[in-house]
CSV table of C-alpha atoms and ligand atoms in Angstrom, one decimal:
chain,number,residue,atom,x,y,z
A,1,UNK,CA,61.9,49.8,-26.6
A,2,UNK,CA,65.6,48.8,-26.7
A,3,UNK,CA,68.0,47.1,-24.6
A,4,UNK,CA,71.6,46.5,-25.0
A,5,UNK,CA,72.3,42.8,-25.4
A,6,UNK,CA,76.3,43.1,-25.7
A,7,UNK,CA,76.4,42.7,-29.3
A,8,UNK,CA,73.9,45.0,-30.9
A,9,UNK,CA,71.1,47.3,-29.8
A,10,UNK,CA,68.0,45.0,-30.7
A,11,UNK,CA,64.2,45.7,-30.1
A,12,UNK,CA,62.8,43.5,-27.8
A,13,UNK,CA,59.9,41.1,-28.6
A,14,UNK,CA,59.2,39.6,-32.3
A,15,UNK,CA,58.2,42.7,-33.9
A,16,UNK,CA,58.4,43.3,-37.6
A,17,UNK,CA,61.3,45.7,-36.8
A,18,UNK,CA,63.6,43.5,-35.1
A,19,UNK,CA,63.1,40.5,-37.6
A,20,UNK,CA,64.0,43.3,-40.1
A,21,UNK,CA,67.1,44.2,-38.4
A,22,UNK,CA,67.8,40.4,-38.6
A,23,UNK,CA,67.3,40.5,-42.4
A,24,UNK,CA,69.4,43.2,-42.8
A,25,UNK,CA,72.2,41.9,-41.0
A,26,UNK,CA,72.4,38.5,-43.0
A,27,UNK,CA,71.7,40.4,-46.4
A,28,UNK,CA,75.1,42.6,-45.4
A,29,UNK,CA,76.3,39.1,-44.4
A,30,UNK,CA,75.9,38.3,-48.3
A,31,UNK,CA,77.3,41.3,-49.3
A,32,UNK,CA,81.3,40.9,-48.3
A,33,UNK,CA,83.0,39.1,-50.5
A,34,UNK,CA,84.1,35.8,-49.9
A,35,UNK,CA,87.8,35.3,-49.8
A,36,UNK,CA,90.0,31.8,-50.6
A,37,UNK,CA,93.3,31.8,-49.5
A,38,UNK,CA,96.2,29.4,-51.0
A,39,UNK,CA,98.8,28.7,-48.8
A,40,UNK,CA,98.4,29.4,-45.3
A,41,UNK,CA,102.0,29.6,-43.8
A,42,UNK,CA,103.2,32.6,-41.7
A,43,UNK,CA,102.1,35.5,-44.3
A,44,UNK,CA,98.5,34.0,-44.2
A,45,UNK,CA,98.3,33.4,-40.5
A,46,UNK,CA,100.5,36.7,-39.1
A,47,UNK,CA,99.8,39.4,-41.8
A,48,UNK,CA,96.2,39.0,-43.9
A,49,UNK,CA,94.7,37.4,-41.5
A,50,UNK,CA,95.2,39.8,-38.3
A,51,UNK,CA,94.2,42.3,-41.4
A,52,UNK,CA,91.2,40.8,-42.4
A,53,UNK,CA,90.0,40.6,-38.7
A,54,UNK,CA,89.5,44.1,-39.0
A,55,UNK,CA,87.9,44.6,-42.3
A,56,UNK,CA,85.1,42.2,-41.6
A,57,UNK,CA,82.6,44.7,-42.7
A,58,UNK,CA,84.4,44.3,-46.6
A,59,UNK,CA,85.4,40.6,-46.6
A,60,UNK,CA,84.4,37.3,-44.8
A,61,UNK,CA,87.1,34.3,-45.1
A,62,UNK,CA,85.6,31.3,-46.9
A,63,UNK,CA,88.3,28.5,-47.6
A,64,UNK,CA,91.6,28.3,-46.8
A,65,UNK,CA,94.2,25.9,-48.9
A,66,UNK,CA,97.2,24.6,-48.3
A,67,UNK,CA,99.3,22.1,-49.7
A,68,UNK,CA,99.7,20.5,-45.8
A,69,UNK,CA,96.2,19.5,-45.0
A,70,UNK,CA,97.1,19.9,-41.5
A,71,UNK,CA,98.0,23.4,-41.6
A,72,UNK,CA,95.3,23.8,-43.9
A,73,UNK,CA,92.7,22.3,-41.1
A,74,UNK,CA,94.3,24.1,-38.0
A,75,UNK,CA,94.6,27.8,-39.8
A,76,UNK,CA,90.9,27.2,-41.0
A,77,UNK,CA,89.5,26.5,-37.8
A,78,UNK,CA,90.5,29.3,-36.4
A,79,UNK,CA,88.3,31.6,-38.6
A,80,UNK,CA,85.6,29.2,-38.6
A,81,UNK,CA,86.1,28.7,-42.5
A,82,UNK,CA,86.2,25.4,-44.5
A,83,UNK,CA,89.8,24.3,-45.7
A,84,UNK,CA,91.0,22.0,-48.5
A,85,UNK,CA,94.4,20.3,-49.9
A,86,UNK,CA,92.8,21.3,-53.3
A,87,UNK,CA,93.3,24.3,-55.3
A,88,UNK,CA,90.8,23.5,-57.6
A,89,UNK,CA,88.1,22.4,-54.7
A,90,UNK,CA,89.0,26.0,-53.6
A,91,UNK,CA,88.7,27.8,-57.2
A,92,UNK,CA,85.5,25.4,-58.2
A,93,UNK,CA,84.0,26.9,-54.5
A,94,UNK,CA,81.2,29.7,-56.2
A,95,UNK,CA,81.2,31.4,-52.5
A,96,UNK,CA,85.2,32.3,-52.9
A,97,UNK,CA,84.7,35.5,-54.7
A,98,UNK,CA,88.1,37.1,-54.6
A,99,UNK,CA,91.2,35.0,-54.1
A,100,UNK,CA,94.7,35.6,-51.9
A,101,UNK,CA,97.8,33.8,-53.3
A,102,UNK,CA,100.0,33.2,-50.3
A,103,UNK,CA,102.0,29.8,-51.1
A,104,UNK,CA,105.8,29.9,-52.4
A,105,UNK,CA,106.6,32.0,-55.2
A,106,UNK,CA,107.5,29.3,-57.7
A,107,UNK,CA,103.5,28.7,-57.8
A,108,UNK,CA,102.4,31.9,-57.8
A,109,UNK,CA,102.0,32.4,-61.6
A,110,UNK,CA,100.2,29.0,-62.2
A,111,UNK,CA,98.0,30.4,-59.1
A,112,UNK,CA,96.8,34.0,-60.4
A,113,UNK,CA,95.9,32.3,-64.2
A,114,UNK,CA,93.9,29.8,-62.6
A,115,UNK,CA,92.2,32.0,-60.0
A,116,UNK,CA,91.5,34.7,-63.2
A,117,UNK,CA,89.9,31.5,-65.8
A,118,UNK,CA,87.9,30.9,-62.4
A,119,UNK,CA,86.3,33.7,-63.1
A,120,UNK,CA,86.7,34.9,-59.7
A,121,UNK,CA,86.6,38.9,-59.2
A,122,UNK,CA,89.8,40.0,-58.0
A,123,UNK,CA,93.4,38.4,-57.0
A,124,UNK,CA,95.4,39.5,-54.9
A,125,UNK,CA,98.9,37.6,-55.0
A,126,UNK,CA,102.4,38.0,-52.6
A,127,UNK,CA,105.2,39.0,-54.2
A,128,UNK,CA,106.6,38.3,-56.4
A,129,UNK,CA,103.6,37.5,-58.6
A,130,UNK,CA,106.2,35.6,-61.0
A,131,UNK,CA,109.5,34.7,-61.9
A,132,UNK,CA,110.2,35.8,-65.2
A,133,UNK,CA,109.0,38.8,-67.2
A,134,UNK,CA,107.7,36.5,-69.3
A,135,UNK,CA,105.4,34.6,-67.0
A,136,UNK,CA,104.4,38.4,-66.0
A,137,UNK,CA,103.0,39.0,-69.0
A,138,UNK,CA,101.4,36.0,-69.6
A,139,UNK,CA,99.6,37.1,-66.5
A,140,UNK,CA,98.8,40.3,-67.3
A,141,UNK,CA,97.4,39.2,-70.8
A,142,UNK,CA,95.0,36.2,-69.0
A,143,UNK,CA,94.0,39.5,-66.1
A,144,UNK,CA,92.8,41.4,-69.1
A,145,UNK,CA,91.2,38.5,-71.1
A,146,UNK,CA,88.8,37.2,-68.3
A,147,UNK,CA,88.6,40.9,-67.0
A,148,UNK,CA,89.7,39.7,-63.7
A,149,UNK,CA,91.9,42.8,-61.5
A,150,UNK,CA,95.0,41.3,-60.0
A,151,UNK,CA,97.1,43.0,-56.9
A,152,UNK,CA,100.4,42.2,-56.4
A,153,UNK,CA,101.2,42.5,-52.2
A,154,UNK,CA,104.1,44.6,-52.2
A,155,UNK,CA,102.1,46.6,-50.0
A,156,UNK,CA,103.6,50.1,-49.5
A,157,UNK,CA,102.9,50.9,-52.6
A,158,UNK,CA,99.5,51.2,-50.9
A,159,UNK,CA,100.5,52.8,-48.1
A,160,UNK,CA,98.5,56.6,-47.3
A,161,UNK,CA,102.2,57.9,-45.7
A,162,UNK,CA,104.1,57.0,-48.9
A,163,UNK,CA,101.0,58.5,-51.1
A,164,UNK,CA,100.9,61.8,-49.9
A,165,UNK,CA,104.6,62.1,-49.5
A,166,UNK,CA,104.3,62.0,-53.3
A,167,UNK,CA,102.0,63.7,-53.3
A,168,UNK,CA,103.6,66.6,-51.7
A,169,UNK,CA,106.5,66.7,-53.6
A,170,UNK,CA,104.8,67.2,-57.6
A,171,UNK,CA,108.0,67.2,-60.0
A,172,UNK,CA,110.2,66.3,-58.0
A,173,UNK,CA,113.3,64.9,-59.7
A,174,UNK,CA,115.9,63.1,-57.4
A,175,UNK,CA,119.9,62.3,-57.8
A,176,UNK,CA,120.0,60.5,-55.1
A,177,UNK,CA,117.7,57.8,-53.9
A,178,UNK,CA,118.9,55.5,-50.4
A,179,UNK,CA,116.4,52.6,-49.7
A,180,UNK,CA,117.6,51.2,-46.1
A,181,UNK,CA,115.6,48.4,-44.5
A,182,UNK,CA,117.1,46.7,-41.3
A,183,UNK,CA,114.7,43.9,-39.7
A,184,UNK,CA,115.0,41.1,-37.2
A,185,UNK,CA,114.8,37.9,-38.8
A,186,UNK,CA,111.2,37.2,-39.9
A,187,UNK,CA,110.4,34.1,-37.2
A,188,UNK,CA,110.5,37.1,-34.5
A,189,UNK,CA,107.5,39.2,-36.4
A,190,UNK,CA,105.7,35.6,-37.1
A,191,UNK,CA,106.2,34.5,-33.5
A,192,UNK,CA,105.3,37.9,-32.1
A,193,UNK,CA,102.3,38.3,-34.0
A,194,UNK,CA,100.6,34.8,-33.6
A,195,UNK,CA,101.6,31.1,-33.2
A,196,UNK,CA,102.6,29.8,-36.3
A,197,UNK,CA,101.7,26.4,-37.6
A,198,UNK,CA,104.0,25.2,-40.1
A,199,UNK,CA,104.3,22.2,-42.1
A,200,UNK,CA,106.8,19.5,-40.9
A,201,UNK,CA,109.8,20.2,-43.5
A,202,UNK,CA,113.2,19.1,-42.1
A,203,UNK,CA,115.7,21.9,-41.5
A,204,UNK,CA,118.2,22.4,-44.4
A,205,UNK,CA,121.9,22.3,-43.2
A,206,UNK,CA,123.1,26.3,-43.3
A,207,UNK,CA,125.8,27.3,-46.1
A,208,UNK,CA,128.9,28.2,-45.8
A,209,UNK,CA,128.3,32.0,-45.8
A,210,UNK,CA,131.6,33.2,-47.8
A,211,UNK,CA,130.6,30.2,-50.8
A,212,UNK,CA,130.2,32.4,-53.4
A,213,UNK,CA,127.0,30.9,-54.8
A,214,UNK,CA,125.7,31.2,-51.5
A,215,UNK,CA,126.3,34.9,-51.5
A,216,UNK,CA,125.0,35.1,-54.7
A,217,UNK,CA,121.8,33.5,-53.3
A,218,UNK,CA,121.4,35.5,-50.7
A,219,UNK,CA,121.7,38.7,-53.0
A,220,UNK,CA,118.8,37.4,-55.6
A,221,UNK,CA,117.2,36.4,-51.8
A,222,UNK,CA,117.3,39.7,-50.3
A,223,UNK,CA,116.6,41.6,-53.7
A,224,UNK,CA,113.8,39.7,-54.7
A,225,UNK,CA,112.3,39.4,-51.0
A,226,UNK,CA,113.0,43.1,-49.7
A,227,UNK,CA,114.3,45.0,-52.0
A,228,UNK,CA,111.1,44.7,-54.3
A,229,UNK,CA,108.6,46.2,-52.0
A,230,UNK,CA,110.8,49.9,-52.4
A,231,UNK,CA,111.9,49.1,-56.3
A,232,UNK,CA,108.5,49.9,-57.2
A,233,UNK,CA,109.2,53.3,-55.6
A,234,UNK,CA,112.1,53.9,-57.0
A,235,UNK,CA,111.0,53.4,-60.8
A,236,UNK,CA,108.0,56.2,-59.7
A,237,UNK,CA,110.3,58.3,-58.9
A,238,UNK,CA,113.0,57.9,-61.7
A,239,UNK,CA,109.8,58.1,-63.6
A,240,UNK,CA,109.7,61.8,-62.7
A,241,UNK,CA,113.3,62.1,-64.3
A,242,UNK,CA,112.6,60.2,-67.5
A,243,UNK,CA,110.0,57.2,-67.7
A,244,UNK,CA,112.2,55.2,-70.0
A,245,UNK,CA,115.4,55.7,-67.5
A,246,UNK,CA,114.6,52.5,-65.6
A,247,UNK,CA,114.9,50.5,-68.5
A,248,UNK,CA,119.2,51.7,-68.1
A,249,UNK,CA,120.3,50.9,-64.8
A,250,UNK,CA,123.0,49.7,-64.4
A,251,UNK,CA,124.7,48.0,-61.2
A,252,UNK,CA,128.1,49.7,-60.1
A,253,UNK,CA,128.6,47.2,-56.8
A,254,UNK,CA,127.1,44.6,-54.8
A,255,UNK,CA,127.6,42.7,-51.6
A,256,UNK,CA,125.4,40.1,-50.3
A,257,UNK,CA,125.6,41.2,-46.4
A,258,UNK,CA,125.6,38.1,-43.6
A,259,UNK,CA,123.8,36.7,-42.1
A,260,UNK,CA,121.0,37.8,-44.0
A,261,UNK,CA,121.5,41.1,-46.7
A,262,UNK,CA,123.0,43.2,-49.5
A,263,UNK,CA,124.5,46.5,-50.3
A,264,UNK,CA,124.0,47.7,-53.8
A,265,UNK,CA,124.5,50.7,-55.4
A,266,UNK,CA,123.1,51.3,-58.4
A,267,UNK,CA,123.1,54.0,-61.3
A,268,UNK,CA,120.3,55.7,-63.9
A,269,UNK,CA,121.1,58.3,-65.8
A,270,UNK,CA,122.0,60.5,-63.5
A,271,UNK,CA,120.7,59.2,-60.4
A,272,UNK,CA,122.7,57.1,-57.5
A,273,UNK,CA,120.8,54.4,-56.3
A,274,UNK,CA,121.5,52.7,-53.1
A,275,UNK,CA,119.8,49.3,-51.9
A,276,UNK,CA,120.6,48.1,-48.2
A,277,UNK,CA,119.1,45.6,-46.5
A,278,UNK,CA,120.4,43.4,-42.9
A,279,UNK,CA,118.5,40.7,-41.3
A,280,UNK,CA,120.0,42.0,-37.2
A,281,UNK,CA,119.1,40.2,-34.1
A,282,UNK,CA,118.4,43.1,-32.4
A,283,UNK,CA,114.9,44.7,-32.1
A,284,UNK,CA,115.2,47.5,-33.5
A,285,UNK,CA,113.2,47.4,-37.6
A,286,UNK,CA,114.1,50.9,-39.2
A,287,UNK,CA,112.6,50.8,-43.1
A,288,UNK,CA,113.5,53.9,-44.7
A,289,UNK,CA,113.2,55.2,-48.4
A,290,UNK,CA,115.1,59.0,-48.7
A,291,UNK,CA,115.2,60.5,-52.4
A,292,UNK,CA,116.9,64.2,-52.8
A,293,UNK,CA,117.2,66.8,-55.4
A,294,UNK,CA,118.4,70.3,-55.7
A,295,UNK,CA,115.9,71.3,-53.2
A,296,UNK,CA,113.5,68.8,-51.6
A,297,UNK,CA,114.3,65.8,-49.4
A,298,UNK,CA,111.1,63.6,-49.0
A,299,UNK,CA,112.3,60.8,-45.7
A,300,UNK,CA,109.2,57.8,-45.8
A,301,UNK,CA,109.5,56.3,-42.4
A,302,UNK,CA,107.9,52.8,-43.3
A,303,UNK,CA,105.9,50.1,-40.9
A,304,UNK,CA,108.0,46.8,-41.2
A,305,UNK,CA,106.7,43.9,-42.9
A,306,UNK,CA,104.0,41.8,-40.2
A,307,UNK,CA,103.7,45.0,-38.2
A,308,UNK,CA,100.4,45.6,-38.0
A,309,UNK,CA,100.7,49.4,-37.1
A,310,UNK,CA,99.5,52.7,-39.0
A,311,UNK,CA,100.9,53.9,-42.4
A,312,UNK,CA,104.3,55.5,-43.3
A,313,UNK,CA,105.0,58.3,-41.6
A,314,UNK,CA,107.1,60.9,-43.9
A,315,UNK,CA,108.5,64.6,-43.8
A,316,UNK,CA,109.1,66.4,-46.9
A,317,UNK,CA,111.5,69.7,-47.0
A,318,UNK,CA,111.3,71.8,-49.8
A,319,UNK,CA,112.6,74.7,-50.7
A,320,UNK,CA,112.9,75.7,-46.8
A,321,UNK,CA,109.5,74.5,-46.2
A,322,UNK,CA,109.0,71.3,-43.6
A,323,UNK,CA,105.8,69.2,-44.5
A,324,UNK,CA,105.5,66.7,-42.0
A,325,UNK,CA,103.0,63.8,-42.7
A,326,UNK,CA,101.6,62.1,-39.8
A,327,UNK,CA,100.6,58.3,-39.6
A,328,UNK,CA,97.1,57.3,-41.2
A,329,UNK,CA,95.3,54.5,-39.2
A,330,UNK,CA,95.9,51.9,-41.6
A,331,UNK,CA,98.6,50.4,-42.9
A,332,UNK,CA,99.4,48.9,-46.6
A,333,UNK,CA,98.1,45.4,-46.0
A,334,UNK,CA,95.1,46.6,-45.0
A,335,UNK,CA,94.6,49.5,-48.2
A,336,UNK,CA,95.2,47.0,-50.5
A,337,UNK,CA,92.5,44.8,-48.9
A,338,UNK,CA,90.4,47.7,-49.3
A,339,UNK,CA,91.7,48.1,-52.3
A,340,UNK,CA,91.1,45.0,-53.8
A,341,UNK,CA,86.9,45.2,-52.3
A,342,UNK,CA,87.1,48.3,-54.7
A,343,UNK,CA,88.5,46.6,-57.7
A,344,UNK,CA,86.0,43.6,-57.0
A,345,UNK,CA,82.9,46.3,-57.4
A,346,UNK,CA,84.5,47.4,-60.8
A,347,UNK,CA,87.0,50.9,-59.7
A,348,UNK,CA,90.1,51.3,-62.0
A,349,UNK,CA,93.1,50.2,-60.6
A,350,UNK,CA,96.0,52.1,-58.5
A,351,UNK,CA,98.5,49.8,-60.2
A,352,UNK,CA,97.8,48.9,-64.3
A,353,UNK,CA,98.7,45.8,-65.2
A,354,UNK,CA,101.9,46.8,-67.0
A,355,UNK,CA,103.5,48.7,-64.5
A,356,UNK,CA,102.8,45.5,-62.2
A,357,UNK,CA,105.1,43.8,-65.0
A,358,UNK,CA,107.6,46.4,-65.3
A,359,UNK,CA,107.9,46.3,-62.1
A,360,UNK,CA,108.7,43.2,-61.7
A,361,UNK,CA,110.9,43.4,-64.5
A,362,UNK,CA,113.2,45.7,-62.8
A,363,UNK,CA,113.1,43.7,-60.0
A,364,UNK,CA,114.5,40.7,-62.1
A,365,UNK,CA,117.0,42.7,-63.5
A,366,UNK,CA,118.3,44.4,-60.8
A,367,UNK,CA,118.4,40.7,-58.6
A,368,UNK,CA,120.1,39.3,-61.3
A,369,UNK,CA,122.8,42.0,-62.2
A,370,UNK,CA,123.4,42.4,-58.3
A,371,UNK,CA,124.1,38.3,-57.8
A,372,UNK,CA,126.2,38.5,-60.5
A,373,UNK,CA,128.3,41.1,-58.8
A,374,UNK,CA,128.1,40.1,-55.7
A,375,UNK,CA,129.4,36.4,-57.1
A,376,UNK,CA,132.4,37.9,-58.3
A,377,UNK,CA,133.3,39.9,-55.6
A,378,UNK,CA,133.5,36.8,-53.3
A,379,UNK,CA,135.4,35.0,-55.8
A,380,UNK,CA,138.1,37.6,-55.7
A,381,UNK,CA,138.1,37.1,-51.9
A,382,UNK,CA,138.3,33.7,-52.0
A,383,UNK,CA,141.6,34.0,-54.6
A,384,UNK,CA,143.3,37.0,-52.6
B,1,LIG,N1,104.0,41.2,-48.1
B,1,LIG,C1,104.8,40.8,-47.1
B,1,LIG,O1,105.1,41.6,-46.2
B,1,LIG,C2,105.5,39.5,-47.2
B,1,LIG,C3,106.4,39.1,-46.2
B,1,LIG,C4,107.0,37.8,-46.2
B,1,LIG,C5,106.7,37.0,-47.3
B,1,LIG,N2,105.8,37.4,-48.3
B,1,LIG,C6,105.5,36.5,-49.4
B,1,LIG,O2,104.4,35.7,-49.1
B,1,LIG,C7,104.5,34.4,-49.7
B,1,LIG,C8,104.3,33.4,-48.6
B,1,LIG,O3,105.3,33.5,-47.6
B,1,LIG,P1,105.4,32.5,-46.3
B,1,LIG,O4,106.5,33.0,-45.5
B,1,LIG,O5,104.0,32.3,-45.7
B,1,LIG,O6,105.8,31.2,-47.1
B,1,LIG,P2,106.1,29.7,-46.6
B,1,LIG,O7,106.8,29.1,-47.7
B,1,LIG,O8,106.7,29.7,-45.3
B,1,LIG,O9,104.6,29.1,-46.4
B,1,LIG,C9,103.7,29.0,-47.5
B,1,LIG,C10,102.7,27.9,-47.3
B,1,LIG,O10,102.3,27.5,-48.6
B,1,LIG,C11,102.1,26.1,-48.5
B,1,LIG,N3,102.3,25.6,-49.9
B,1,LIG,C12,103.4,25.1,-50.5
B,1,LIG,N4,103.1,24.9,-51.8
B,1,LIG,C13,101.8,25.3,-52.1
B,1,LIG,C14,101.0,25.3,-53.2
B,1,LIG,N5,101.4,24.9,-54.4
B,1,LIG,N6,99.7,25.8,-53.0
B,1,LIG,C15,99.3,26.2,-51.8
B,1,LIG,N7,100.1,26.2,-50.7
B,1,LIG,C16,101.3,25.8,-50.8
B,1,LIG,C17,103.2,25.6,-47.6
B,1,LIG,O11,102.8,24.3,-47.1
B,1,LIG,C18,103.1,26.7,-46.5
B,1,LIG,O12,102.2,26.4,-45.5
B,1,LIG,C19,105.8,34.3,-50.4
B,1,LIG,O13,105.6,34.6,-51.7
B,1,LIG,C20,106.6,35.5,-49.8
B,1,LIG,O14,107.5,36.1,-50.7
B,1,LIG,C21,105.2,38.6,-48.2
C-alpha cells in the first residue's frame, strides 16, 4: 500500500521496499555533481543560482566562496551549503566536483588554471574568461593538459532559439549583420530577481561623461561586457563567408553611448557589422541579433541577461519561405548547466577550446580598436 506524504509516494511500514526507495534516493543524492562557486555577487545569487534551483536532479551546490566572508556566509545559507573566504579551502574540498567562476574578471584566469590543476571535472567561468589572448591560451593549454572541459558563460551561444535558427539557415552567407541590445541598468534585473547582498565597497564618484577616457572606458566597458555574448555569433556566421575573415575586421566608427553604451560599426570583407548597445531606464530589454543576405533574413529574438525565461525566439525567411521558431523551455544559463553535467561525464564539447580563445580574441580586438575610436572622436568634440 501507498499513501501520499507530500513529498514522494512512499510505502507505508519498514518494508524492504521502502528502505530501498530510501537507498535509491541518497545513491541519486551521490550522483549530481557537486558544484563550488567563487564569487557570489549578483551573477551568483540572481542568475546560476535561480538556475541551479531547477536542475537539482544534475547538480547539488556544495561551497560557495567569496572574497567577503559575509557575503560568502549569507549567499551559502541560503542553499544550505558550506562557504569559505578561501579558494583553495574550496578547490582542496574533494566533494566540489565541477567549479563556477563568478568573481571579477581580472581573476578569472588565475581561477579556471587553478580549478583545472584541482583536478576538478569541469569549469564553467563568466565572461570574459581572461584578459588577454595570451592568458587565453595559457588556459586552453592547462584545460587540455589536466583534461579538464572548461565553459565560458556567454550563454546564448547555448541557447536552443539561436541553435536552430542556424540551423535553419545551412550556408547562409550574410552582408549585413545588426547586433542591438537595449537593457535597463543591471541593479533592476538583480533587484527584480532576488535581494542582493553585496560587499560593503564605497561608491566611486561618477565621471565626467564627455572625458574622453571615460568614453573610452565605457566603450572597452560595453564591448567587453555586452557586446561579447553576440561576437561569438558573429564570427560563426562570418565563418560561413570565409573562416579566416574575422581575423580582418576592421572598425570604421565608434561612439561610446551615455549613460551606459556604444555604437560601432564595423567591416569584414564584405560584410557591415553593426554593434549597439544602451543601458535605458525604461523597462523595456529588446536583445536582438539580425544577419541578411541575398535571400534569407534570420531575426534571434534573445532573453536578456538575469531573465530567467525560455530560449531565443527567432524567424528565419528565406527564399519566400517564413520559418518561425518558437521558445524552448530553457534558457542559455540553464543549457550550459546542462551542458557542463555532460562534459563532466566525458561528451565532446559544443565549444573547443580554441574557438573559446578566438573568440575572445576578437572580442579584445574589437574593444580595443572601438575605445580607440571612440577616444578620438570625443577629443575632436572637446577641440571643436
Ligand atoms: N552571463 C551573464 O549574463 C553575466 C551578466 C553580468 C555579469 N557577468 C559576469 O559575471 C561575473 C561576476 O559578475 P558580478 O556582477 O556578480 O560581479 P561583482 O563584481 O558585482 O561581484 C563579484 C563577487 O566576487 C567577489 N570577489 C572579488 N574578488 C574575488 C576573488 N578573487 N575570488 C572570489 N570572489 C571574489 C566580490 O566580493 C563579489 O561578491 C563578471 O565576470 C561579469 O562579467 C555575467
Amino acid at each position: 500500500m501507498s499513501v501520499p506524504n507530500g513529498e514522494h509516494d512512499m510505502p507505508l511500514g519498514g518494508s524492504d521496499t521502502g528502505f530501498e526507495a530510501v537507498r535509491a534516493k541518497e545513491r541519486d543524492g551521490r550522483a549530481r555533481l557537486g558544484v563550488g562557486i567563487l564569487g557570489a555577487g549578483p551573477v551568483t545569487q540572481a542568475i546560476h543560482l535561480p538556475t541551479l534551483a531547477r536542475l537539482t536532479d544534475r547538480f547539488r551546490i556544495v561551497r560557495i566562496m567569496d572574497v567577503d566572508p559575509a557575503v560568502a556566509e549569507s549567499v551559502a545559507s541560503r542553499v544550505g551549503a558550506a562557504w569559505s573566504s578561501s579558494q583553495e579551502e574550496l578547490l582542496a574540498d574533494p566533494e566540489v566536483e565541477v567549479v563556477a567562476i563568478c568573481s571579477p574578471h581580472p581573476f578569472h584566469a588565475e581561477q579556471v588554471i587553478a580549478a583545472c590543476r584541482a583536478g576538478k571535472r569541469a569549469v564553467l567561468c563568466e565572461k570574459p574568461f581572461a584578459m588577454s589572448g595570451e592568458q587565453a591560451s595559457a588556459i586552453a593549454d592547462v584545460s587540455a593538459e589536466t583534461g579538464v572541459p572548461i565553459i565560458v558563460g556567454t550563454m546564448h551561444v547555448y541557447d536552443a532559439g539561436w541553435r536552430s535558427a542556424l540551423e535553419s539557415a545551412p550556408g547562409f552567407t550574410p552582408h549585413t549583420i545588426r547586433s542591438s541590445i537595449l537593457l535597463p541598468p543591471n541593479p533592476r534585473f538583480e533587484d527584480f530577481a532576488t535581494e542582493v547582498v553585496r560587499p560593503d565597497v564605497p561608491p566611486q564618484p561618477p565621471a565626467d561623461p564627455d572625458d574622453a577616457d571615460a568614453v573610452a572606458a565605457r566603450v572597452t566597458g560595453g564591448i567587453m561586457g555586452l557586446a561579447i555574448h553576440n561576437l561569438p555569433h558573429v564570427r560563426r556566421l562570418l565563418d560561413n563567408v570565409d573562416p579566416e575573415l574575422w581575423r580582418s575586421t576592421e572598425v570604421v566608427s565608434a561612439e561610446g553611448l551615455a549613460p551606459a553604451g556604444y555604437l560601432v560599426e564595423l567591416r569584414a570583407g564584405d560584410v557591415t557589422i553593426e554593434l549597439h548597445a544602451v543601458n535605458s531606464e525604461n523597462w523595456a530589454p529588446d536583445w536582438r541579433l539580425v544577419a541578411v543576405d541575398d535571400d534569407t533574413v534570420l531575426d534571434v529574438d534573445f532573453t536578456p541577461s538575469y531573465v530567467q525565461a525560455g530560449s531565443a525566439t527567432a524567424t528565419v525567411r528565406r527564399a519566400g519561405v517564413i520559418t518561425s521558431i518558437p521558445p524552448a523551455d530553457h534558457n542559455g544559463y540553464e543549457a550550459e548547466w546542462r551542458h557542463l553535467a555532460e562534459l563532466a561525464d566525458g561528451a565532446e564539447p559544443l565549444v573547443a577550446r580554441q574557438t573559446l580563445i578566438d573568440d575572445l580574441v576578437f572580442a579584445l580586438d574589437i574593444a580595443e580598436k572601438s575605445a580607440e575610436k571612440a577616444r578620438a572622436a570625443a577629443l575632436e568634440r572637446s577641440r571643436a
